[in-house]
C-alpha positions as a Python dict, from the first residue, in 0.01 Angstrom:
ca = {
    (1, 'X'): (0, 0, 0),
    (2, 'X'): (-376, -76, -21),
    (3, 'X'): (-601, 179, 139),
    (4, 'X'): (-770, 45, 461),
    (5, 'X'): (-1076, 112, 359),
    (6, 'X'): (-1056, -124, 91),
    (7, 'X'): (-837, -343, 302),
    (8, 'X'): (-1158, -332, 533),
    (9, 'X'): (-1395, -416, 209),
    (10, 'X'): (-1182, -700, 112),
    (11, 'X'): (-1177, -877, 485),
    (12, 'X'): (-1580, -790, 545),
    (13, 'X'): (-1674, -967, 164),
    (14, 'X'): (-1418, -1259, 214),
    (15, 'X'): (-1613, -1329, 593),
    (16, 'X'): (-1946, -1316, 367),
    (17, 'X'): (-1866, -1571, 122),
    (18, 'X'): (-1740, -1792, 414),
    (19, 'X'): (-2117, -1744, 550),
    (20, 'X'): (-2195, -1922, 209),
    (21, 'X'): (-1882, -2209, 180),
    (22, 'X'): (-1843, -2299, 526),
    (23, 'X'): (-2206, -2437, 582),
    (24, 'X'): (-2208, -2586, 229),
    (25, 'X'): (-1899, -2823, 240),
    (26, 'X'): (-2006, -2958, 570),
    (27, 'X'): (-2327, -3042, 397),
    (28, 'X'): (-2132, -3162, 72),
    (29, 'X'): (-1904, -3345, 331),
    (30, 'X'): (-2220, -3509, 529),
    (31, 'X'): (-2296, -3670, 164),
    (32, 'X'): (-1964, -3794, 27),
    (33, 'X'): (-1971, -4224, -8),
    (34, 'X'): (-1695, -4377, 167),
    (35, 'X'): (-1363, -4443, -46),
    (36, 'X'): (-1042, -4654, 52),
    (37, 'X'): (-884, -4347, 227),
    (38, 'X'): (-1233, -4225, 419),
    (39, 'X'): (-1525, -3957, 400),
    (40, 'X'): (-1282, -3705, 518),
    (41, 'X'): (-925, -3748, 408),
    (42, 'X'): (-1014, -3691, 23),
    (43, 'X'): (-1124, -3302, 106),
    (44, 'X'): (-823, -3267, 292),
    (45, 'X'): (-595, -3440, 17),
    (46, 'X'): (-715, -3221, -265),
    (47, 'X'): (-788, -2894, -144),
    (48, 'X'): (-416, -2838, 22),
    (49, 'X'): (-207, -2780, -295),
    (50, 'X'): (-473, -2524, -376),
    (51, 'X'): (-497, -2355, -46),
    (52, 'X'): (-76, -2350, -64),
    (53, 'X'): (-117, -2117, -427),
    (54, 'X'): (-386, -1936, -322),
    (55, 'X'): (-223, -1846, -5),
    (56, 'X'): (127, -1761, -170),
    (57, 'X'): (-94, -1530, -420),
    (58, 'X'): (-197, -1330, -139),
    (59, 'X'): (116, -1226, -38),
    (60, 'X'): (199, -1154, -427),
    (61, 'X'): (184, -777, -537),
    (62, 'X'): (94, -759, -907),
    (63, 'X'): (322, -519, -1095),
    (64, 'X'): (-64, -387, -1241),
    (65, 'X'): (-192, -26, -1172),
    (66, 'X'): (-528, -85, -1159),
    (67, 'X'): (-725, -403, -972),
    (68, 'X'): (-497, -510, -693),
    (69, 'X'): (-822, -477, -513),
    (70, 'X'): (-1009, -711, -697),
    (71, 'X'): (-687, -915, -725),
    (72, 'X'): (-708, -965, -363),
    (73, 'X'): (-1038, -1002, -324),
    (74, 'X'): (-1036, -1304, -569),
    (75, 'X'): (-760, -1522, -350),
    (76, 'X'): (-827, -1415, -32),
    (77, 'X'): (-1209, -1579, -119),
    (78, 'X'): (-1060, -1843, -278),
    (79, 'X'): (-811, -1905, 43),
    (80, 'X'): (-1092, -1913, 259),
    (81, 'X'): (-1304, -2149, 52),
    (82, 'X'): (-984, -2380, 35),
    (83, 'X'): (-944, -2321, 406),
    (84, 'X'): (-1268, -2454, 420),
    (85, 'X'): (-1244, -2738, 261),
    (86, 'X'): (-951, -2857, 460),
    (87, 'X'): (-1078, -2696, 820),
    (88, 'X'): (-1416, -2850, 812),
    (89, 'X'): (-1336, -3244, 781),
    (90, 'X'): (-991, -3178, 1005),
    (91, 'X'): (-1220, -3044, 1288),
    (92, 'X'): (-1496, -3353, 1247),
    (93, 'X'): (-1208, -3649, 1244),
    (94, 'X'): (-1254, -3542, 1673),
    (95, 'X'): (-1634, -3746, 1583),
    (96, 'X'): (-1457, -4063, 1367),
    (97, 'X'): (-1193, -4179, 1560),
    (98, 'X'): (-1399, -4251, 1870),
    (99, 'X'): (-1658, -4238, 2031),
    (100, 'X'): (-1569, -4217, 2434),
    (101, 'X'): (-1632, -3911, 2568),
    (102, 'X'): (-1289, -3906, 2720),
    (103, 'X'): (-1076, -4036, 2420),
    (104, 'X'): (-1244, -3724, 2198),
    (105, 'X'): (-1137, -3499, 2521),
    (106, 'X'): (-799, -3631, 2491),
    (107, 'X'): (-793, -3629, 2107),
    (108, 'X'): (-888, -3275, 2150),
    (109, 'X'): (-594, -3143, 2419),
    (110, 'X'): (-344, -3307, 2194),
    (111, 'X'): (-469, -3142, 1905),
    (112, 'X'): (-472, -2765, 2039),
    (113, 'X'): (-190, -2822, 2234),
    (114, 'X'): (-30, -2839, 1838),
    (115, 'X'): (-221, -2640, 1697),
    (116, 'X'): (-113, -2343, 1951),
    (117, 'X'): (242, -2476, 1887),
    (118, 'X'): (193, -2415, 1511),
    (119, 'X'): (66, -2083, 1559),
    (120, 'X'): (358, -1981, 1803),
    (121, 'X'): (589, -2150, 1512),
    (122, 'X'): (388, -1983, 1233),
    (123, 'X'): (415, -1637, 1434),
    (124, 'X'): (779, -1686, 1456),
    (125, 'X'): (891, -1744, 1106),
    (126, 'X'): (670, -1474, 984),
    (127, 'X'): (801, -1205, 1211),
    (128, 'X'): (1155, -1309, 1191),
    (129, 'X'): (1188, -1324, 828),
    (130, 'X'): (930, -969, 801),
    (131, 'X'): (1110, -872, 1078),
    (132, 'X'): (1482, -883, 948),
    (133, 'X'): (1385, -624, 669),
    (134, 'X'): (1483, -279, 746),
    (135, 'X'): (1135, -49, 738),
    (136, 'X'): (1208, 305, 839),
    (137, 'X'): (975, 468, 1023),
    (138, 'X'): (840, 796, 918),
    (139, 'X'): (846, 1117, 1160),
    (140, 'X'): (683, 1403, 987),
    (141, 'X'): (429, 1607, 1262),
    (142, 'X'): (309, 1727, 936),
    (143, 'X'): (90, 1436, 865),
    (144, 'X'): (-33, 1465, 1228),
    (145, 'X'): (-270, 1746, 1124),
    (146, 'X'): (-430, 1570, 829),
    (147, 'X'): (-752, 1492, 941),
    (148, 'X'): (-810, 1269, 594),
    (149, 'X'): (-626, 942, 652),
    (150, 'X'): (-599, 902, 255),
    (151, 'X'): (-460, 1203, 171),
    (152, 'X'): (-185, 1106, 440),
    (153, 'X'): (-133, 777, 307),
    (154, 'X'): (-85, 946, -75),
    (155, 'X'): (174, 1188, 89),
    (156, 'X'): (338, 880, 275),
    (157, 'X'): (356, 660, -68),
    (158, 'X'): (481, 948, -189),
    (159, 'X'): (810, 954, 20),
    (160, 'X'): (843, 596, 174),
    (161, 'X'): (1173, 425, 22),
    (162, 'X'): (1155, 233, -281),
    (163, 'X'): (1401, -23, -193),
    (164, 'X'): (1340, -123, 145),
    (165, 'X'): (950, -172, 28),
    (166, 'X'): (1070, -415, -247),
    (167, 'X'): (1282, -577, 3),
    (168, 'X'): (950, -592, 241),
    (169, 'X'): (755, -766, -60),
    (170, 'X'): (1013, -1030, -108),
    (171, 'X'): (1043, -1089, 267),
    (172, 'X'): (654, -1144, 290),
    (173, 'X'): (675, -1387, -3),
    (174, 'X'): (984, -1576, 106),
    (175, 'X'): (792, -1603, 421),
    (176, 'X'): (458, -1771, 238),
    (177, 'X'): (679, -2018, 66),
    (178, 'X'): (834, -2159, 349),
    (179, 'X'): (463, -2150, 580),
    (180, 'X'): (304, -2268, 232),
    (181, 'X'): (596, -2572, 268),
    (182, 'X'): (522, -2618, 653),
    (183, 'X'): (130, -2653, 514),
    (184, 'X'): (231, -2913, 313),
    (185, 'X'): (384, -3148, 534),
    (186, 'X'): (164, -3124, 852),
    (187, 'X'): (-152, -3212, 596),
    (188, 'X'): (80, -3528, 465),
    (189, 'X'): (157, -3608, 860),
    (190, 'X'): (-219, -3607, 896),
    (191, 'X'): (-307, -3799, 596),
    (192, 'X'): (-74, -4065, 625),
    (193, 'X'): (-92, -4064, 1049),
    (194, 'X'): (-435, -4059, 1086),
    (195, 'X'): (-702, -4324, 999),
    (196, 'X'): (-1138, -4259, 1025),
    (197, 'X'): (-1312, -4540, 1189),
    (198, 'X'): (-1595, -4643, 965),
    (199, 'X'): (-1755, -4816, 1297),
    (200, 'X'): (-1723, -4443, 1427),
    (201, 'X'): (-1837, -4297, 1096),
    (202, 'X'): (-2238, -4173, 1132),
    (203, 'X'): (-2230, -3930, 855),
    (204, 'X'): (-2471, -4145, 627),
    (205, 'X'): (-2823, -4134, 752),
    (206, 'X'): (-3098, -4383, 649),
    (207, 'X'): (-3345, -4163, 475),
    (208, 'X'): (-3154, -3843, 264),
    (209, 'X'): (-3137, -3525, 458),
    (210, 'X'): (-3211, -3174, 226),
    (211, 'X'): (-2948, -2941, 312),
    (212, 'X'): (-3196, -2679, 466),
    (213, 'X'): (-3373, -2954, 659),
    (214, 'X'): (-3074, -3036, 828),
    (215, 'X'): (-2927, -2714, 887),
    (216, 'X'): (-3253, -2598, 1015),
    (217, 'X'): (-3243, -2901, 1260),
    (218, 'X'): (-2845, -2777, 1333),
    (219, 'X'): (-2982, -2371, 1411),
    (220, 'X'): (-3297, -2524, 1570),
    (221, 'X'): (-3084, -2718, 1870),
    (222, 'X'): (-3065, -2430, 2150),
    (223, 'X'): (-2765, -2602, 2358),
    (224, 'X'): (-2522, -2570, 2035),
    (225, 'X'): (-2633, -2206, 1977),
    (226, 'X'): (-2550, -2102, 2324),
    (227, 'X'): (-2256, -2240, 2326),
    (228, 'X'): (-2164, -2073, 1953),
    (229, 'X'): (-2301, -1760, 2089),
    (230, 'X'): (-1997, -1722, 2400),
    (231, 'X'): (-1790, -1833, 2200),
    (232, 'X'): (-1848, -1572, 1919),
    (233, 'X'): (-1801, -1336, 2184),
    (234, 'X'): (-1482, -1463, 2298),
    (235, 'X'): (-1355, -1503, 1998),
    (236, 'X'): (-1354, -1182, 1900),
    (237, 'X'): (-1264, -1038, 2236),
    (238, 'X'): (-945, -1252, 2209),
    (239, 'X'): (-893, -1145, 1856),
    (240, 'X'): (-908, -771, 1907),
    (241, 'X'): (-675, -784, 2159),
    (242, 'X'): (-357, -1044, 1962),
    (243, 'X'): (-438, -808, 1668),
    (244, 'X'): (-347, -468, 1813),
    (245, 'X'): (-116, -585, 2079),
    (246, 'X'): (144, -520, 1869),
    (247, 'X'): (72, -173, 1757),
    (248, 'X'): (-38, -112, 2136),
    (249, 'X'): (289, -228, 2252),
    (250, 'X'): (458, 17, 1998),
    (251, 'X'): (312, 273, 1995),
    (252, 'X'): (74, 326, 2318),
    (253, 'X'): (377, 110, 2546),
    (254, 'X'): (639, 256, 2346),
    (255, 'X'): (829, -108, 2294),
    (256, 'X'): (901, -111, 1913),
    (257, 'X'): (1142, -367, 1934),
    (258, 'X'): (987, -560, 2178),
    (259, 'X'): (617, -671, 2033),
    (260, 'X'): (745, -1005, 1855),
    (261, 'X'): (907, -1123, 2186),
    (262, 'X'): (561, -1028, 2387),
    (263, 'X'): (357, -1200, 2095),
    (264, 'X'): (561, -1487, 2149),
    (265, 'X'): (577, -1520, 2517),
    (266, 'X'): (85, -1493, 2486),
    (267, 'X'): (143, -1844, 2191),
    (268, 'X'): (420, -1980, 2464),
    (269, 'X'): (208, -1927, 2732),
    (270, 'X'): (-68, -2097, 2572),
    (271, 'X'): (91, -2385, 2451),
    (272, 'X'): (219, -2461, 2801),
    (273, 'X'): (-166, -2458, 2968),
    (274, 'X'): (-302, -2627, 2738),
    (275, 'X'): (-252, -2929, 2960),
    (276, 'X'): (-336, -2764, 3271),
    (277, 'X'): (-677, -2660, 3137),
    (278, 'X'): (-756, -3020, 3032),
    (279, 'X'): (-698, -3174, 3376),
    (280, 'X'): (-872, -2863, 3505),
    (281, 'X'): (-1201, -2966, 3288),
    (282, 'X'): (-1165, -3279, 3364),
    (283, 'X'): (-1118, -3259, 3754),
    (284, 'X'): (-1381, -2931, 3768),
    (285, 'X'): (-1616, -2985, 3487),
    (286, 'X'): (-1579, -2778, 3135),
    (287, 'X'): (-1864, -2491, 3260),
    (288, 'X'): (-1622, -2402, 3556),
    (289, 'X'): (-1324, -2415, 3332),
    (290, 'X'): (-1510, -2133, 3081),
    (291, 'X'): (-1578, -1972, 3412),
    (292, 'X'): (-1234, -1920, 3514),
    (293, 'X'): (-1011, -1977, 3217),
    (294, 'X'): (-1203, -1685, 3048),
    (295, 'X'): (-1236, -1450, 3308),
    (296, 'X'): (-878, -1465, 3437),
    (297, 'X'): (-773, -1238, 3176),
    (298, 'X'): (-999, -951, 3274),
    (299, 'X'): (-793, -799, 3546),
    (300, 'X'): (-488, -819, 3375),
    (301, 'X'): (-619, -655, 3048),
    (302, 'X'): (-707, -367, 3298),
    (303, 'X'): (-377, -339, 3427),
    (304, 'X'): (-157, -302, 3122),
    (305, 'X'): (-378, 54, 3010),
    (306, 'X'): (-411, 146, 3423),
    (307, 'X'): (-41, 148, 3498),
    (308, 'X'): (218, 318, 3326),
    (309, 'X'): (455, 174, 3047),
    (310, 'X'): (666, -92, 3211),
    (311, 'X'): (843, -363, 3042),
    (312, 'X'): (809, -647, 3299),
    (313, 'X'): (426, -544, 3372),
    (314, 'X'): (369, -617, 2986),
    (315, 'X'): (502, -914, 3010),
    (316, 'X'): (303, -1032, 3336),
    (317, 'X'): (-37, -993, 3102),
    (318, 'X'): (142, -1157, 2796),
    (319, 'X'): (204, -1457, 3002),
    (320, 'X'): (-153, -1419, 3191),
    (321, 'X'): (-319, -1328, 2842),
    (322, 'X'): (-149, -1665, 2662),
    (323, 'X'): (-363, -1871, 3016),
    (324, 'X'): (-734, -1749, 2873),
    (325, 'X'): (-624, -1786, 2531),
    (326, 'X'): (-507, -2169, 2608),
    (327, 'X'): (-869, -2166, 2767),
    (328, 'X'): (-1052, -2041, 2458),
    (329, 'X'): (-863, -2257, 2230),
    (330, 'X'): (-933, -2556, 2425),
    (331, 'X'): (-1295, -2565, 2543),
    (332, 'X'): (-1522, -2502, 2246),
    (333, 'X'): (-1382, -2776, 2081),
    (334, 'X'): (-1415, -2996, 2367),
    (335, 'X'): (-1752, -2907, 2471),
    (336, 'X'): (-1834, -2943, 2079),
    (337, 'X'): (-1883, -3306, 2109),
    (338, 'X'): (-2102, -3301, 2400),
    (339, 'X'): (-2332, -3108, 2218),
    (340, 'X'): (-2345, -3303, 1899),
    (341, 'X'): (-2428, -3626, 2170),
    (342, 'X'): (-2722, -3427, 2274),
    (343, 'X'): (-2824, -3359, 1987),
    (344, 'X'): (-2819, -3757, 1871),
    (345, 'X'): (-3027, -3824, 2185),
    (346, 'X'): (-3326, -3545, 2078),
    (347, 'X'): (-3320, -3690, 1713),
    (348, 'X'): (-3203, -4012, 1734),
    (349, 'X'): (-3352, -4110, 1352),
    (350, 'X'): (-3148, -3852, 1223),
    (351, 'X'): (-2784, -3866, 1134),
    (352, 'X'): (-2520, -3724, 950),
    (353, 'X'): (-2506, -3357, 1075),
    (354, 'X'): (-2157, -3371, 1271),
    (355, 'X'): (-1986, -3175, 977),
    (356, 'X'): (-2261, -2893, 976),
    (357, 'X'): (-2188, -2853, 1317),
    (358, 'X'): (-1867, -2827, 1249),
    (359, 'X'): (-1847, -2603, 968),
    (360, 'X'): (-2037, -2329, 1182),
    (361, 'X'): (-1786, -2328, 1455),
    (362, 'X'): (-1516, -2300, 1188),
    (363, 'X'): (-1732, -2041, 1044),
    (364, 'X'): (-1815, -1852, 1337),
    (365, 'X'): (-1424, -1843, 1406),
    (366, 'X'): (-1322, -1720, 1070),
    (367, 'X'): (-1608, -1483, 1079),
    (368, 'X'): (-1536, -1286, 1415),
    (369, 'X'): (-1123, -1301, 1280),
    (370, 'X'): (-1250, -1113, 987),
    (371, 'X'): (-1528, -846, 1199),
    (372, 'X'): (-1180, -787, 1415),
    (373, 'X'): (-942, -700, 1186),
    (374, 'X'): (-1255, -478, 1017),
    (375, 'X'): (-1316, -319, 1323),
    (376, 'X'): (-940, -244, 1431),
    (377, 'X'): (-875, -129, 1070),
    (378, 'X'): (-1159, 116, 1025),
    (379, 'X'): (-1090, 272, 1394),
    (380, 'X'): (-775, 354, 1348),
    (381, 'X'): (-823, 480, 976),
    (382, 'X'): (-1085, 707, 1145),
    (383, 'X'): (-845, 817, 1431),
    (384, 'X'): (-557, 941, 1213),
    (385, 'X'): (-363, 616, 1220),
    (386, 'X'): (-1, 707, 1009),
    (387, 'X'): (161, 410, 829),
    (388, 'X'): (503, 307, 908),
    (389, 'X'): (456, 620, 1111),
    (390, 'X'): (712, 690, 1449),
    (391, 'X'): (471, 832, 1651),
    (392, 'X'): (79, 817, 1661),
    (393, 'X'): (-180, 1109, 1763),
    (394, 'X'): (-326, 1109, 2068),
    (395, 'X'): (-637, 963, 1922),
    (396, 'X'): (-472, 646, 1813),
    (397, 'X'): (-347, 585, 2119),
    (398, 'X'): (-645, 606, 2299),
    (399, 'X'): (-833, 365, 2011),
    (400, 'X'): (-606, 116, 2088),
    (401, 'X'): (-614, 139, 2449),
    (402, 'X'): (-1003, 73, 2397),
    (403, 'X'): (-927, -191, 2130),
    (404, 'X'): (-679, -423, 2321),
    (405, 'X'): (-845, -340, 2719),
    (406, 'X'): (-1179, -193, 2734),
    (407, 'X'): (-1400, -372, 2447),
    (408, 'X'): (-1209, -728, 2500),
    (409, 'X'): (-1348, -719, 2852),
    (410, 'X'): (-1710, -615, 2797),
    (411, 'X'): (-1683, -900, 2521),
    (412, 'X'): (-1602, -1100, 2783),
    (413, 'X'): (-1873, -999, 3043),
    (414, 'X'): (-2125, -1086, 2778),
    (415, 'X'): (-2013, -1400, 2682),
    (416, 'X'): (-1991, -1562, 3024),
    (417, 'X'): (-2378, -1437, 3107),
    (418, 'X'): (-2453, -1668, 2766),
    (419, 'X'): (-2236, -1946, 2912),
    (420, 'X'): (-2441, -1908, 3231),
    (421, 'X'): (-2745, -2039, 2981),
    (422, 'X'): (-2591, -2310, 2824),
    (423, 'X'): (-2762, -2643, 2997),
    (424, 'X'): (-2525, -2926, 2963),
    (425, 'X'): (-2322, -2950, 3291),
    (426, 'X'): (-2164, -3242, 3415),
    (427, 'X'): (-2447, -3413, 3487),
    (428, 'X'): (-2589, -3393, 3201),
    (429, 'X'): (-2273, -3513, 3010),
    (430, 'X'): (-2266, -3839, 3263),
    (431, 'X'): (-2679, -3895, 3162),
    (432, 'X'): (-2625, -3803, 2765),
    (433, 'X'): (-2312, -4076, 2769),
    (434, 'X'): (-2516, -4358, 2995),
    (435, 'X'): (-2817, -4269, 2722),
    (436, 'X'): (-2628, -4284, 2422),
    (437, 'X'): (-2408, -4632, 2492),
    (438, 'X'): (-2824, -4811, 2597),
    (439, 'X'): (-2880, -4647, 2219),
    (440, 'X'): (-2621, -4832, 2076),
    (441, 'X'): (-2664, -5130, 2277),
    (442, 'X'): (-3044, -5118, 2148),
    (443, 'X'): (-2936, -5080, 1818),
    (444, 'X'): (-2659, -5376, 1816),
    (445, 'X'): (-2941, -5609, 1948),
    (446, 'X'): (-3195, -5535, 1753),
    (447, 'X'): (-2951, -5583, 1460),
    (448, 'X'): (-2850, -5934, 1582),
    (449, 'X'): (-3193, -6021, 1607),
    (450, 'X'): (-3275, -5921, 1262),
    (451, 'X'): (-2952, -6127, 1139),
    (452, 'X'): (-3080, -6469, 1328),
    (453, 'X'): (-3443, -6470, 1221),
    (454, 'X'): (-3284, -6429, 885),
    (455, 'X'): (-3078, -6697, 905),
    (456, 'X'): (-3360, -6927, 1053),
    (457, 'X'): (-3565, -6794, 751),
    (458, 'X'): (-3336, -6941, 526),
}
């Protein structure tokens, strides 16, 4: 029952202080000393019981009349932050467990092959429980000549029933405690699975980095900001459309009962090419893979807004949807590495930026989540958009037609002219690898060398 204009303030301010935590634990993380369970595992081992309280919070309505904004603005920032803390270190392990190209590539498939999985499982348990509640909807054309949103949503708070909206809040709660649970035991499967390799470990560099020195180093590397800047793009194309699907599918499609299957059938979908797209990469090269993984959505988003409403067409770009969404899971985080390697290569005296590269992705991600559910939210307050309403206005309608087809393809269109840019091919992966083992080689030798005169010293 929070207006969504301050729903929109509280999602834009929780997206700015990510801007400030995300880069600043990779940089804490870059200069944590090495304990008995790793670099990384500590962040992740002490920041989940937090994240699991501030997330159940969220969900929590205060029985207060005045500050539920700021209630929610303080753990919703404080979620993130956790988030943060756990994200950033879970995303480098892919650097400290190996260092073959091909065993991060693989480390990477199985990874968002579960992590997809966990979504589609997350999705699931959220709807079902949400979905088991009985919410009314409400048909009054009345409210379809307001032209102020908030005075309609007064009038709607007004008359909405008391007792299936307590049942709602209980639902949404029950449902936190059981994906708070769920967020307990993956993080002990990790910490108690999964084991850094100090040989792979480079986050300690020989002469102390400031944090602006080596973030300006980070920003400074054009390869890694190409590649942040399609995927920005893509991101949020991707997120515009899984966020309003389900009110397009409503209320534009007219399948009210149908959304949660359709949602279900894009994370299915997704999970299932996961695979595909990782022998595709690795038989094609990961530039042709962005090429057509991304792009094979396009014609389908099209389609479903062309044609009229029609149950198995929706489904045909759910399915076709979940394929570039595998794609756009997959690939950043497997061409990540690649560009950290360059990056070695260019500045080979300085270490210990993996987790700053890192913690931009994961910021960049969070970030374009948050400008997405900003944008859908203030669109549709400004077209009319009616709460637990039946029916929508015509202008609704045609906001989320542009909101789950139009913008998600010009978002797309952009981002593969900035992938076009991006310099590291094949190729240059096979010459970056060659250079980087006669690196370590060079190192190792010189090393050995140092340890025998030593030894003859003495």
């Amino acid at each position: 029952q929070v207006d969504a204009f301050y729903a929109s303030i509280i999602l834009f301010a929780g997206r700015v202080w990510d801007a400030i935590t995300d880069p600043m634990v990779g940089f804490f993380i870059s200069k944590t000393s090495w304990t008995r369970f790793g670099r990384l595992m500590p962040w992740i081992m002490f920041s989940t019981p937090f994240a699991v309280i501030s997330y159940f919070l969220i969900w929590f309505v205060p029985d207060i009349s005045t500050g539920q904004v700021m209630w929610y603005l303080v753990f919703y920032c404080a979620f993130q932050t956790l988030v943060t803390c756990f994200h950033v270190p879970y995303s480098a392990l892919t650097m400290f467990i190996s260092r073959e190209q091909s065993e991060r590539d693989s480390a990477t498939a199985y990874r968002m092959t579960v992590e997809v999985l966990g979504t589609v499982l997350g999705t699931a348990i959220q709807g079902q429980i949400v979905g088991k509640v009985d919410t009314p909807c409400v048909g009054s054309p009345f409210f379809f000549g307001l032209t102020n949103s908030s005075v309609a949503m007064e009038e709607l708070n007004m008359t909405h029933d008391t007792g299936s909206l307590t049942d709602t809040r209980n639902a949404y709660m029950i449902a936190a405690g059981v994906i708070g649970g769920l967020y307990v035991l993956c993080a002990l499967i990790l910490l108690l699975g999964v084991r850094e390799r100090r040989e792979s470990s480079e986050l300690q560099s020989d002469e102390p980095v400031s944090f602006f020195q080596g973030l300006k180093l980070v920003m400074n590397h054009g390869p890694y900001i190409k590649l942040i800047a399609g995927f920005l793009f893509t991101s949020l194309a991707f997120m515009l459309l899984e966020g309003n699907f389900a009110l397009f599918c409503t209320y534009t499609l007219g399948f009210r009962n149908e959304f949660q299957n359709i949602l279900l059938a894009i994370m299915l979908s997704a999970t299932l090419t996961i695979p595909f797209w990782q022998w595709f990469l690795t038989r094609f090269g990961k530039k042709t893979a962005v090429y057509v993984g991304i792009s094979s959505a396009i014609p389908f988003l099209i389609v479903v807004v062309v044609v009229d409403s029609n149950l198995f067409v929706t489904y045909v770009v759910a399915v076709a949807a979940g394929i570039s969404v595998a794609a756009a899971f997959l690939l950043p985080w497997s061409m990540r590495p690649d560009v950290i390697d360059d990056f070695k290569l260019q500045h080979p005296s300085s270490h210990g930026h993996e987790a700053i590269f890192f913690s931009f992705y994961v910021f960049f991600t969070k970030f374009t989540a948050g400008v997405s559910l900003g944008i859908s939210t203030l669109s549709l307050d400004f077209a009319g958009y009616q709460t637990r309403g039946c029916s929508q206005p015509g202008q609704v309608n045609f906001t989320l037609k542009m909101l789950v087809s139009a913008v998600p393809v010009g978002l797309i269109l952009l981002s593969l002219l900035l992938f076009k840019l991006y310099p590291i091919d094949e190729e240059k992966r096979s010459k970056n690898k060659k250079a980087l083992q006669d690196l370590r080689e060079e190192s190792n030798s010189s090393s050995e060398s140092d340890n025998t005169e030593l030894a003859s010293i003495v």
